[in-house]
Short mmCIF file of C-alpha atoms in Angstrom, two decimals:
data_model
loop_
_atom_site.label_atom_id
_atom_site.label_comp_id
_atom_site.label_asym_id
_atom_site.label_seq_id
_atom_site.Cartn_x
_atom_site.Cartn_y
_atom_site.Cartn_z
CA UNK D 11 60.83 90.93 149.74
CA UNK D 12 57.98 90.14 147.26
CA UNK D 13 58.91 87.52 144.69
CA UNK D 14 60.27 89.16 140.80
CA UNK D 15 57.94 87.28 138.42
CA UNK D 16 58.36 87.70 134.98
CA UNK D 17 55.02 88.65 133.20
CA UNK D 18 54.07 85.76 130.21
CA UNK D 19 53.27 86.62 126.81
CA UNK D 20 51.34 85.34 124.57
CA UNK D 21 49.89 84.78 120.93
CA UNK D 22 47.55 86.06 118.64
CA UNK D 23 43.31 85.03 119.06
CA UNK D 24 40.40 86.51 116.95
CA UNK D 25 37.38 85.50 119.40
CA UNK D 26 34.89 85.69 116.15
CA UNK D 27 36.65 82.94 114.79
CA UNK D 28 35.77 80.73 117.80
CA UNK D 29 32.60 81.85 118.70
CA UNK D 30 28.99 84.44 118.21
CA UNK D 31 26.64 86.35 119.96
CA UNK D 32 23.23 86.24 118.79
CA UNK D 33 22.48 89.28 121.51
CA UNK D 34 25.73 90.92 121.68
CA UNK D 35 26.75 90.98 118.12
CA UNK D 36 29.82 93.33 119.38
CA UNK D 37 31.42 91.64 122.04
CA UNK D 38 33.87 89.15 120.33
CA UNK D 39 35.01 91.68 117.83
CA UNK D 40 35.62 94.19 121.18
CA UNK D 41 36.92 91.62 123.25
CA UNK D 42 39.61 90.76 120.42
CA UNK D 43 40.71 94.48 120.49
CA UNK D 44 41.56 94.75 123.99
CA UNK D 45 43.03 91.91 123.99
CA UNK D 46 45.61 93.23 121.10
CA UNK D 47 46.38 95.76 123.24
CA UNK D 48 47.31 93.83 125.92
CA UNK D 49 49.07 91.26 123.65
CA UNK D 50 51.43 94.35 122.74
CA UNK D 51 51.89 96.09 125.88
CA UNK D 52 53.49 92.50 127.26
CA UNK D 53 55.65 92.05 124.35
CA UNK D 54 56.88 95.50 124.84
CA UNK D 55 57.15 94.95 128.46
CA UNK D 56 59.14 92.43 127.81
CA UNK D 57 61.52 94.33 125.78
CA UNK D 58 62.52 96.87 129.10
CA UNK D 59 65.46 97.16 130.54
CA UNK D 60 64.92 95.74 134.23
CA UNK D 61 65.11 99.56 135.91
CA UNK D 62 62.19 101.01 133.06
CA UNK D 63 59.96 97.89 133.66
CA UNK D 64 58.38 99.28 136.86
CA UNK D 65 57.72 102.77 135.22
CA UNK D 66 55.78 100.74 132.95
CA UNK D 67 53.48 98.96 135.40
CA UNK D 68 50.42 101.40 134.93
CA UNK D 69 50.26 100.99 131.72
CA UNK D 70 50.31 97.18 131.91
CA UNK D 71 47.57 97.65 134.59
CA UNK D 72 45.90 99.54 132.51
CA UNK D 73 45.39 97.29 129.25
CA UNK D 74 44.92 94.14 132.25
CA UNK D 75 41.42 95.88 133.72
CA UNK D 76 40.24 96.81 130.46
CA UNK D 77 40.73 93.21 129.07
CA UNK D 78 39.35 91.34 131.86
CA UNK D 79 35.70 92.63 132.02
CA UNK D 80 35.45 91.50 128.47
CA UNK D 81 36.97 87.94 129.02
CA UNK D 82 34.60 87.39 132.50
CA UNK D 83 31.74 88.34 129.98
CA UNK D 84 32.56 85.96 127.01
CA UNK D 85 32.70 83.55 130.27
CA UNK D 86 29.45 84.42 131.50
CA UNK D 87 27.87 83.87 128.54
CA UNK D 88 29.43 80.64 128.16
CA UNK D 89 28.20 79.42 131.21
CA UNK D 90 24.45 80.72 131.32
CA UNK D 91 24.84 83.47 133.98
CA UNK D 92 22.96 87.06 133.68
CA UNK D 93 24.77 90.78 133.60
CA UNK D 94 22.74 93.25 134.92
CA UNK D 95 20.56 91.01 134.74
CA UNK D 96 20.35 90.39 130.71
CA UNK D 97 20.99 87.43 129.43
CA UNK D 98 24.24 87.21 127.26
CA UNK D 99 24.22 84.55 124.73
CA UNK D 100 27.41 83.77 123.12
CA UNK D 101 27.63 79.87 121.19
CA UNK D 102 31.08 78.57 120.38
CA UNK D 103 31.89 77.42 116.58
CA UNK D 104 34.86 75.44 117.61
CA UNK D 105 37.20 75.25 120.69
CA UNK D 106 39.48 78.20 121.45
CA UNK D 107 43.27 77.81 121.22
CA UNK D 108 45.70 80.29 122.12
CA UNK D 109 49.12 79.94 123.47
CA UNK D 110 50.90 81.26 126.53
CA UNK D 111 54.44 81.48 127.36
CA UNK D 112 54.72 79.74 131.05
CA UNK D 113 57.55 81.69 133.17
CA UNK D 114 57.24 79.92 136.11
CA UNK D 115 58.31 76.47 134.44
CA UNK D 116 61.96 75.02 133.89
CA UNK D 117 63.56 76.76 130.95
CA UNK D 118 67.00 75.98 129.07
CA UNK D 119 69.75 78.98 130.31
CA UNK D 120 69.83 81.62 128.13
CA UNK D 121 66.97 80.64 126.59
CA UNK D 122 63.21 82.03 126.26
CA UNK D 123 60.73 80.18 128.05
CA UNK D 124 58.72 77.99 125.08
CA UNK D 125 55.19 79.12 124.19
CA UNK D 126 52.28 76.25 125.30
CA UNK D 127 48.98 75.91 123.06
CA UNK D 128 45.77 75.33 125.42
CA UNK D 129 42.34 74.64 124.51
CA UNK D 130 39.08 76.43 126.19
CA UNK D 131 38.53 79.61 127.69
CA UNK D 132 39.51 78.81 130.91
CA UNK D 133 43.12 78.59 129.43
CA UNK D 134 42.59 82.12 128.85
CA UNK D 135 41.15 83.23 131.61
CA UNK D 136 43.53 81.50 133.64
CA UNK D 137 46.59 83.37 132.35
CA UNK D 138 45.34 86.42 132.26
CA UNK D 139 44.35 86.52 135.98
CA UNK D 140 47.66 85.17 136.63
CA UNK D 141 49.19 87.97 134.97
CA UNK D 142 47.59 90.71 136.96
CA UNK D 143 48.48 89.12 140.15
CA UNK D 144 52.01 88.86 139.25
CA UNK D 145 51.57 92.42 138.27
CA UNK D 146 50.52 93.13 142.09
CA UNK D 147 53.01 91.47 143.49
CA UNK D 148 55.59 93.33 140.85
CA UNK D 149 53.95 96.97 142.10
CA UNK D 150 54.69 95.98 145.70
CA UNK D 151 58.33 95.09 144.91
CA UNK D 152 58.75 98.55 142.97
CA UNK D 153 56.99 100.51 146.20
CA UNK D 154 59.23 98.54 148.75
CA UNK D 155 62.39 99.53 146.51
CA UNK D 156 61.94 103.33 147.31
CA UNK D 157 62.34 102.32 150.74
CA UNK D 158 66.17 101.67 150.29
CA UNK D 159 66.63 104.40 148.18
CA UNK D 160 69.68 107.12 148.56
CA UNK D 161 66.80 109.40 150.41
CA UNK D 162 66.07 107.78 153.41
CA UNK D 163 62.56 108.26 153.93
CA UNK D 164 60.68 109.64 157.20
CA UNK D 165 58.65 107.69 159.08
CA UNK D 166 55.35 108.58 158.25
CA UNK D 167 56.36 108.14 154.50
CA UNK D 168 57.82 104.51 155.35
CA UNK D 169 54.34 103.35 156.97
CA UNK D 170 52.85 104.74 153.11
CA UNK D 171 54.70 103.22 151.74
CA UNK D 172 54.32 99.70 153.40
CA UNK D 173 50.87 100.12 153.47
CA UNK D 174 50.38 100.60 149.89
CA UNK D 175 52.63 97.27 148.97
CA UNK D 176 50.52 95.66 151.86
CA UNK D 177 47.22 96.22 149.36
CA UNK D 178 49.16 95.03 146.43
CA UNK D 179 49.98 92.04 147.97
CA UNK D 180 46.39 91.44 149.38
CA UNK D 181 44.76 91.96 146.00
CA UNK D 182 47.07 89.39 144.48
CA UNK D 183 46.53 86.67 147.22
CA UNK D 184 42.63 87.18 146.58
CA UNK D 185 42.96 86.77 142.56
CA UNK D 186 45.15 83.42 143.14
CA UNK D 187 42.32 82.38 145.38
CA UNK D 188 39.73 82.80 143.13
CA UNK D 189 42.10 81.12 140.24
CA UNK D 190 42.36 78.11 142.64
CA UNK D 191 38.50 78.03 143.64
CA UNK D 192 36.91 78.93 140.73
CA UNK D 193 38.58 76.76 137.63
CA UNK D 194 38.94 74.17 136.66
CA UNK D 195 42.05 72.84 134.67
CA UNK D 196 43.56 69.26 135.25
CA UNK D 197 46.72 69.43 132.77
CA UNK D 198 48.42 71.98 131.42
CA UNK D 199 51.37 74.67 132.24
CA UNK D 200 52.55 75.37 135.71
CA UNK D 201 50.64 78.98 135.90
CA UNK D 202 46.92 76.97 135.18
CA UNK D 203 47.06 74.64 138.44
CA UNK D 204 45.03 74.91 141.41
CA UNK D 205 47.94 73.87 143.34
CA UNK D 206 50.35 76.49 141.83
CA UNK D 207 47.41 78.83 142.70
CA UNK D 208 47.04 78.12 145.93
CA UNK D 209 50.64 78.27 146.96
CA UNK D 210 51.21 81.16 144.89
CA UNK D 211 48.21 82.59 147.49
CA UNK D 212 50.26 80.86 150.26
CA UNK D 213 52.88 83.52 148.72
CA UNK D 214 51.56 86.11 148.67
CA UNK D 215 49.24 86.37 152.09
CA UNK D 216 52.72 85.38 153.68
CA UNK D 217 54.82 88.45 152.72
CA UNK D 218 51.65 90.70 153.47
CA UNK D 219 52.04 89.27 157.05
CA UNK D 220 55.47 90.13 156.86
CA UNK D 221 55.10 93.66 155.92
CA UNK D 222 52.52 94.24 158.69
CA UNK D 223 55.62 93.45 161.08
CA UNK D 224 57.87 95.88 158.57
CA UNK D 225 55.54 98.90 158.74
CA UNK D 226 56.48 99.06 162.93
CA UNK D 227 60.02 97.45 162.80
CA UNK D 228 62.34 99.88 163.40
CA UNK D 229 65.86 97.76 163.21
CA UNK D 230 65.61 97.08 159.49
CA UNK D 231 65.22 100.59 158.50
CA UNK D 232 68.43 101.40 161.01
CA UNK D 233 70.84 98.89 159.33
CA UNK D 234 69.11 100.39 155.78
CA UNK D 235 70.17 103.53 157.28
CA UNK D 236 73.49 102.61 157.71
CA UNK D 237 74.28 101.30 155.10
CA UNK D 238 73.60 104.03 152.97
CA UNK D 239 76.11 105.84 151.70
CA UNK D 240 74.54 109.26 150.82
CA UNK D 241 72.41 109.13 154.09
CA UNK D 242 73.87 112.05 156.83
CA UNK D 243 71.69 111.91 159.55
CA UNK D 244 74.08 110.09 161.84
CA UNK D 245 76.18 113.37 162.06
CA UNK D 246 73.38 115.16 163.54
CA UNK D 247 71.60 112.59 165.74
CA UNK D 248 71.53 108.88 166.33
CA UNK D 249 68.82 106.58 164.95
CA UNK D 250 65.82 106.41 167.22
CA UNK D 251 64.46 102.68 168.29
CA UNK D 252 61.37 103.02 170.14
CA UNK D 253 60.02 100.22 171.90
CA UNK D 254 57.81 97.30 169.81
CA UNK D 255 55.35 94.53 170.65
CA UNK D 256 57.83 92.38 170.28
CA UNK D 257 56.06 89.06 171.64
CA UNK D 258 53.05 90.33 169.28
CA UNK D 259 55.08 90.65 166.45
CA UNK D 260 56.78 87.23 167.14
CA UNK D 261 53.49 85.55 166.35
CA UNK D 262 52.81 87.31 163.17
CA UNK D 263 56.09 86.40 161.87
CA UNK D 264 55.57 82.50 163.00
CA UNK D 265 52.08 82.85 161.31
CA UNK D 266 53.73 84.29 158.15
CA UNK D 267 56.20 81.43 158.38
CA UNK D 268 53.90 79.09 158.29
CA UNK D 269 52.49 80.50 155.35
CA UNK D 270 55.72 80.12 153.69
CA UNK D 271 55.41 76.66 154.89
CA UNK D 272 52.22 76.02 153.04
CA UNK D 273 52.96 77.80 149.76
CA UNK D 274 57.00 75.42 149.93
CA UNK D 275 54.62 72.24 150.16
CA UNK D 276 52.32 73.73 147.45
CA UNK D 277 54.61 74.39 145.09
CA UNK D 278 57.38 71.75 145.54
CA UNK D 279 54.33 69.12 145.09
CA UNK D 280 54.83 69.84 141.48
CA UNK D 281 58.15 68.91 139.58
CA UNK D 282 57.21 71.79 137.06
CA UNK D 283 58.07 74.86 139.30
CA UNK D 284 61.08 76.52 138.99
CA UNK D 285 63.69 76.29 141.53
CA UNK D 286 64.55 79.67 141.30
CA UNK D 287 60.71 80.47 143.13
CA UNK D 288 61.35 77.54 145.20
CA UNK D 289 63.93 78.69 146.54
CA UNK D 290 62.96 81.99 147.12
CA UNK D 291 60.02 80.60 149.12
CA UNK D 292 62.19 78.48 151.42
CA UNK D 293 64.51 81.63 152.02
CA UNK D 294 61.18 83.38 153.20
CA UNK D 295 60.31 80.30 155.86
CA UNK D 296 63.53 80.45 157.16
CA UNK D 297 63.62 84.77 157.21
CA UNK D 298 60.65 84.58 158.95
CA UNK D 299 61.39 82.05 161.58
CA UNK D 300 64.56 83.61 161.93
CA UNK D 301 62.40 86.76 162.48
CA UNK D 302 60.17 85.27 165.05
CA UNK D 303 63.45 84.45 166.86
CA UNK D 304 64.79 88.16 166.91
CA UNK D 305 61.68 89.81 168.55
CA UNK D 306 61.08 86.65 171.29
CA UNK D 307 65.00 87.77 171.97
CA UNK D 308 63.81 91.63 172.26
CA UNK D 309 61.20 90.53 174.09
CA UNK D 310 63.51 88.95 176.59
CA UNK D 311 66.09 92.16 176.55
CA UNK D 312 63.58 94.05 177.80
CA UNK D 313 61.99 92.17 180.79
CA UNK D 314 66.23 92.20 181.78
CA UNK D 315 66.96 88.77 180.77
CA UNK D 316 70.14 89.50 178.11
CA UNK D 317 71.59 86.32 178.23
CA UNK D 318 68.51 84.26 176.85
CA UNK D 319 67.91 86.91 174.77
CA UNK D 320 71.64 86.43 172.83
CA UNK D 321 70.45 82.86 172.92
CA UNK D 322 66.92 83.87 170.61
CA UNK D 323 69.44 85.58 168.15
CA UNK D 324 72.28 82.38 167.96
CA UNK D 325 68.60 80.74 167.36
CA UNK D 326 67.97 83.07 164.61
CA UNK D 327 71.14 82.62 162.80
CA UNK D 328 70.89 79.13 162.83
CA UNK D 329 67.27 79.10 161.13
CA UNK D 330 69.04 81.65 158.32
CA UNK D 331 71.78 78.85 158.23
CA UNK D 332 74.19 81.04 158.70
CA UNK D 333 75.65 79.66 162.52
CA UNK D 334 77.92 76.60 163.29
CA UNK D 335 79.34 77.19 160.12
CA UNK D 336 82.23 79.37 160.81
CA UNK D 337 84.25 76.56 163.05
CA UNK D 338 87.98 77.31 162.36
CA UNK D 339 89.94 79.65 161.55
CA UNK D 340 90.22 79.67 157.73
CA UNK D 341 86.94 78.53 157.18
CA UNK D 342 85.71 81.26 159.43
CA UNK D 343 87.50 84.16 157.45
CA UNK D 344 86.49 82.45 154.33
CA UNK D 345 82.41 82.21 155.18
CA UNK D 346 82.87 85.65 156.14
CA UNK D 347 84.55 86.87 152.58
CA UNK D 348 81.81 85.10 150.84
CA UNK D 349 79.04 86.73 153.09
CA UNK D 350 80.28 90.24 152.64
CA UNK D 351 80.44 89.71 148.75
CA UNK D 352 76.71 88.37 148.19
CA UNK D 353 75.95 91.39 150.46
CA UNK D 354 77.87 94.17 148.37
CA UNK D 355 76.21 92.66 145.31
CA UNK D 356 73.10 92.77 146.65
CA UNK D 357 73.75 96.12 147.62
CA UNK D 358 74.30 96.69 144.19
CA UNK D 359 71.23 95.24 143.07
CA UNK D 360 69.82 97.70 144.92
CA UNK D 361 71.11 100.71 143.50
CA UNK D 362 70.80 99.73 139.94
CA UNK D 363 66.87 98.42 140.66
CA UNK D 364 67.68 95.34 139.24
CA UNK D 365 66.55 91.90 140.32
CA UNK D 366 67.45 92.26 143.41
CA UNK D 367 65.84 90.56 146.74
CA UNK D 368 65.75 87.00 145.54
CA UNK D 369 66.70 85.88 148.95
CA UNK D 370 63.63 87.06 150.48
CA UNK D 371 65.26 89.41 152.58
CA UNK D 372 67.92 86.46 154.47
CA UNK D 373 70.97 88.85 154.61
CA UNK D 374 68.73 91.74 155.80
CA UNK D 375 67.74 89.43 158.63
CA UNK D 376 71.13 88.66 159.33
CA UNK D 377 72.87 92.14 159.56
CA UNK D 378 70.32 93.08 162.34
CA UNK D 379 70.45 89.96 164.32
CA UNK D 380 74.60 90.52 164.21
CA UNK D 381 74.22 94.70 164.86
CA UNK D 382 71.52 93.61 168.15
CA UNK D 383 74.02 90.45 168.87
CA UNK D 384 77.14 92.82 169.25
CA UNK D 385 75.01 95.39 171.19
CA UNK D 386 73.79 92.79 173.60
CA UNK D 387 77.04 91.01 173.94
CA UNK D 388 79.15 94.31 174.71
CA UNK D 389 76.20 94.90 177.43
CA UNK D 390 76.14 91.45 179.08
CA UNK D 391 79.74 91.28 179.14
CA UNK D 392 80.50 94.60 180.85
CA UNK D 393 77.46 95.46 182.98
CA UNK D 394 75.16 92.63 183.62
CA UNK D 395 76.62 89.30 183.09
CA UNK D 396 74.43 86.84 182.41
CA UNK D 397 74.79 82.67 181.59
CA UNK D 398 73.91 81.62 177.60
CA UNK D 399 71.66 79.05 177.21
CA UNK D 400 71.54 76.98 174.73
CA UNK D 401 68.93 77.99 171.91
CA UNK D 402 67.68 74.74 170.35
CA UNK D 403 65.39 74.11 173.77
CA UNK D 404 64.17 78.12 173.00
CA UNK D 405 63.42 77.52 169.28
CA UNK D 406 61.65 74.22 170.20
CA UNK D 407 58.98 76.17 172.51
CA UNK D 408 58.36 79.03 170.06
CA UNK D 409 54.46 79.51 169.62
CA UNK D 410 52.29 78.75 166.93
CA UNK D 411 51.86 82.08 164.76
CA UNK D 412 48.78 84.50 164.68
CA UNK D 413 46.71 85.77 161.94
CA UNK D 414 46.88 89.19 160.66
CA UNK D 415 44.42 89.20 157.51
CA UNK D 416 42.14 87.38 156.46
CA UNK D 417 41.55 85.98 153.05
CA UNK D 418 39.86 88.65 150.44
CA UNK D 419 37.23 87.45 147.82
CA UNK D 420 38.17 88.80 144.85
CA UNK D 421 35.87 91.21 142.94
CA UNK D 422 35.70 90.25 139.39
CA UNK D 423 35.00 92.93 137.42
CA UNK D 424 32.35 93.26 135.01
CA UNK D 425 30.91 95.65 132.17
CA UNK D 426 28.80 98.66 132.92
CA UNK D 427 25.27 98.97 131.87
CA UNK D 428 26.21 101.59 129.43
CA UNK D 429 28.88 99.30 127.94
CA UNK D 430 27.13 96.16 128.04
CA UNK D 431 23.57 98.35 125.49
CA UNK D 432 26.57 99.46 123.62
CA UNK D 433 27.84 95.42 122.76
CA UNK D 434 24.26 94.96 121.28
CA UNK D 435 24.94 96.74 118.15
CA UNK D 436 26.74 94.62 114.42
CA UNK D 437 30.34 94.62 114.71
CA UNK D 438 31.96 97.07 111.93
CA UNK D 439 32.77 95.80 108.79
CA UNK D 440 36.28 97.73 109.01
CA UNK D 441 37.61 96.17 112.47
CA UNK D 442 36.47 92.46 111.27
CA UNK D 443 39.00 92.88 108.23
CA UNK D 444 41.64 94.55 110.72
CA UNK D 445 41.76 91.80 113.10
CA UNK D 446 41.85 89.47 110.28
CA UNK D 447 45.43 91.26 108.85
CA UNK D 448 46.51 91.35 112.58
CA UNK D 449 46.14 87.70 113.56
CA UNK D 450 49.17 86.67 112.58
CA UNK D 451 51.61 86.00 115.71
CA UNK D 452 54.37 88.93 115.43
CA UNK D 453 57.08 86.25 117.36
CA UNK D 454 56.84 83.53 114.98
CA UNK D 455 58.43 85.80 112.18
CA UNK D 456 61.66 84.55 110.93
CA UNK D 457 64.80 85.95 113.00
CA UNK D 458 66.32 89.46 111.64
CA UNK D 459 69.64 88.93 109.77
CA UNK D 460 71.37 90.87 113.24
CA UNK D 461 69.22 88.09 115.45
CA UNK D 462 70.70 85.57 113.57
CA UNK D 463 72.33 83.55 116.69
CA UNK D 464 76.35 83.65 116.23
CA UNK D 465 75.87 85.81 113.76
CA UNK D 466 78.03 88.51 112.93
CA UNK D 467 76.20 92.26 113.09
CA UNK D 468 75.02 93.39 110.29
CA UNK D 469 76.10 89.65 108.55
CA UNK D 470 72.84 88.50 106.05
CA UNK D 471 71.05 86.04 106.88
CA UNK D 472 71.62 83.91 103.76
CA UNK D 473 75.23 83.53 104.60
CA UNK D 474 75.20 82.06 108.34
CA UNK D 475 72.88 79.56 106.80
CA UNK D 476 75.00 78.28 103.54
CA UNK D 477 78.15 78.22 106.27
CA UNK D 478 77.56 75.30 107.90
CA UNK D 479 81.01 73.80 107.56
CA UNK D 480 83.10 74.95 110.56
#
């Protein structure tokens, strides 16, 4: 399940005060505008409750594409390069600064992540890019959520659905590429390194791989099935489980492993990631593998060999870390409690649309390896018996992995014609002196007396601070 990344905010920036355009008198002033837009529609992002935040996706989208044509054009005519063809010249009275708040750094618990001050438009660009991939990735987690809803959906609305997260995921592994190809940043927050970029790609081009396996796996949506308590199609037929390319399938999930692989090498490289992502992207190596293992064992079910195939799935369960820990009694009922909990929570998780999937789909895995490992076991025991093997020698062999997609180049947008003639007129008088009354930074303001930490509700603000005896 796609990663939940929490979308930065950041400060005020007045581009006129950094820099002019001696041909496009218009485009600072315009480019400030859009980006106050954007500026608010994080903050108030932000400010969601975790179930309204992906309602509000479109209209984060939204302020994203209309800000990003301007920034690629104040960076075009930074660097010399034409639109259309015309020559934008833009000169630069003194270094931009503008600060960011980095998400995908450490931060104190219970605490906001800290705002960091960067210098150059290729802070800026950086971060804003960033934050419409993470916004891709975000609108693929709230399309793969309806798949677990209390409707279970049909088929044909399951491969939709799939297949629209699949393009989500693809756009956002193609703007991390072109973060970690095209800039240029040696120091600086987490989010502005070209080897948080590239893993990030890593990332995301693995769970796209993933969900090409998901769109014709019919086991997961079985155990979603039943699971679900409003869901009453088991009264009037059984689940159907038609027959997959299991050994094909195998290799794509290998392939996405290894793309987990790359991004866990990527990422762990630097000591200012998160662990919560890190683990996340080990979870997905391991689901994967663990994966690859399940549909080698179908694989083997269906050319009649049960007993190696009960071997793939102890294989399986071992790369989800979840067998050879259950030895003994006590210890067995006791990993078993603690499974079933994290599973009803996450259950929960689900229902409430919450933050839920953070193990990257690891106790999905496991409930269909266990629902195919009691099928096969009740088979092999009663009609065809068949000797074990052991799995380590089967997990050793498994094949290297096979590629699904390839890797996008990202299409940068950039201004219309019509747009660009209209940049060549003098800014207004009225939005200079606007901008200038906006500029200050709403989240520096001094705390609300109700914000007041330990405060009492409604307490003033005067009071908490003369108290300082206690």
């Amino acid at each position: 399940m796609p990663f939940a990344f929490t979308l930065p905010t950041t400060s005020s920036l007045s581009y006129p005060s950094f820099a002019t355009s001696s041909t496009h008198p218009s485009l600072p002033v315009t480019a400030t505008t859009c980006r106050q837009v954007l500026k608010s529609v994080l903050k108030n992002h932000k400010r969601l409750a975790a179930k309204a935040k992906a309602a509000n996706h479109g209209i984060v989208l939204s302020a994203l594409n209309e800000y990003v044509p301007y920034i690629l054009a104040l960076d075009a005519g930074l660097n010399g390069k034409r639109i259309h063809g015309e020559d934008v010249d833009l000169t630069l009275r003194k270094e931009i600064e503008v600060e960011w708040r980095s998400s995908l750094s450490e931060s104190v618990p219970g605490r906001d992540w800290t705002r960091v001050k960067g210098k150059g438009l290729d802070y800026e660009l950086a971060f804003t890019l960033h934050t419409l991939a993470c916004l891709c990735t975000l609108q693929a987690r709230s399309q793969l959520l309806t798949l677990y809803g209390a409707v279970t959906p049909t088929e044909e609305q399951r491969v939709n659905i799939v297949t629209t997260a699949t393009k989500h995921l693809l756009r956002a592994n193609s703007i991390h590429n072109y973060l970690n190809t095209s800039l240029e940043i040696f120091s600086g927050p987490v989010e502005t390194l070209d080897q948080t970029q590239g893993g990030l790609a890593a990332l995301a081009l693995a769970e796209a791989t993933l969900l090409a396996v998901l769109k014709d796996d019919p086991y997961p949506a079985v155990v979603a099935q039943d699971r679900n308590k409003n869901d009453k199609e088991w009264m009037i037929k059984a689940p159907e489980i038609p027959k997959v390319r299991a050994h094909l399938f195998a290799r794509l999930c290998m392939r996405g492993a290894e793309h987990a692989a790359t991004a866990e090498a990527m990422l762990s490289g630097s000591s200012k990631v998160n662990d919560q992502l890190l683990n996340y992207v080990t979870d997905l190596r391991k689901t994967s593998r663990a994966k690859a293992c399940r549909f080698f064992g179908i694989d083997a079910e269906l050319g009649g060999e049960t007993g190696q195939a009960i071997a793939w799935l102890v294989g399986g369960k071992k790369q989800l870390g979840f067998a050879g820990k259950e030895d003994g009694s006590g210890l067995k009922r006791l990993a078993k409690f603690k499974r079933e909990w994290t599973e009803k929570r996450e259950d929960r998780k689900v229902e409430k649309g919450g933050e839920w999937g953070s193990d990257a789909g690891r106790l999905e895995e496991l409930r269909v390896i266990e629902m195919l490992e009691q099928k096969w076991n009740k088979m092999n025991d009663t009609i065809n018996t068949q000797l074990i093997p052991p799995s380590d020698p089967l997990v050793a062999s498994m094949p290297s992995g096979r590629d699904m997609y390839t890797v996008q180049t990202f299409q940068a947008p950039t201004l219309d014609e019509g747009e660009l003639a209209q940049l060549r007129a003098p800014p207004d008088r009225e939005s200079l002196n606007r901008m200038d009354e906006n500029s200050s930074d709403d989240e520096n303001e001094k705390p609300r007396p109700s914000d007041v930490p330990g405060a009492f509700p409604g307490s003033p603000a005067k009071a908490s601070q003369e108290a300082s005896y206690y």
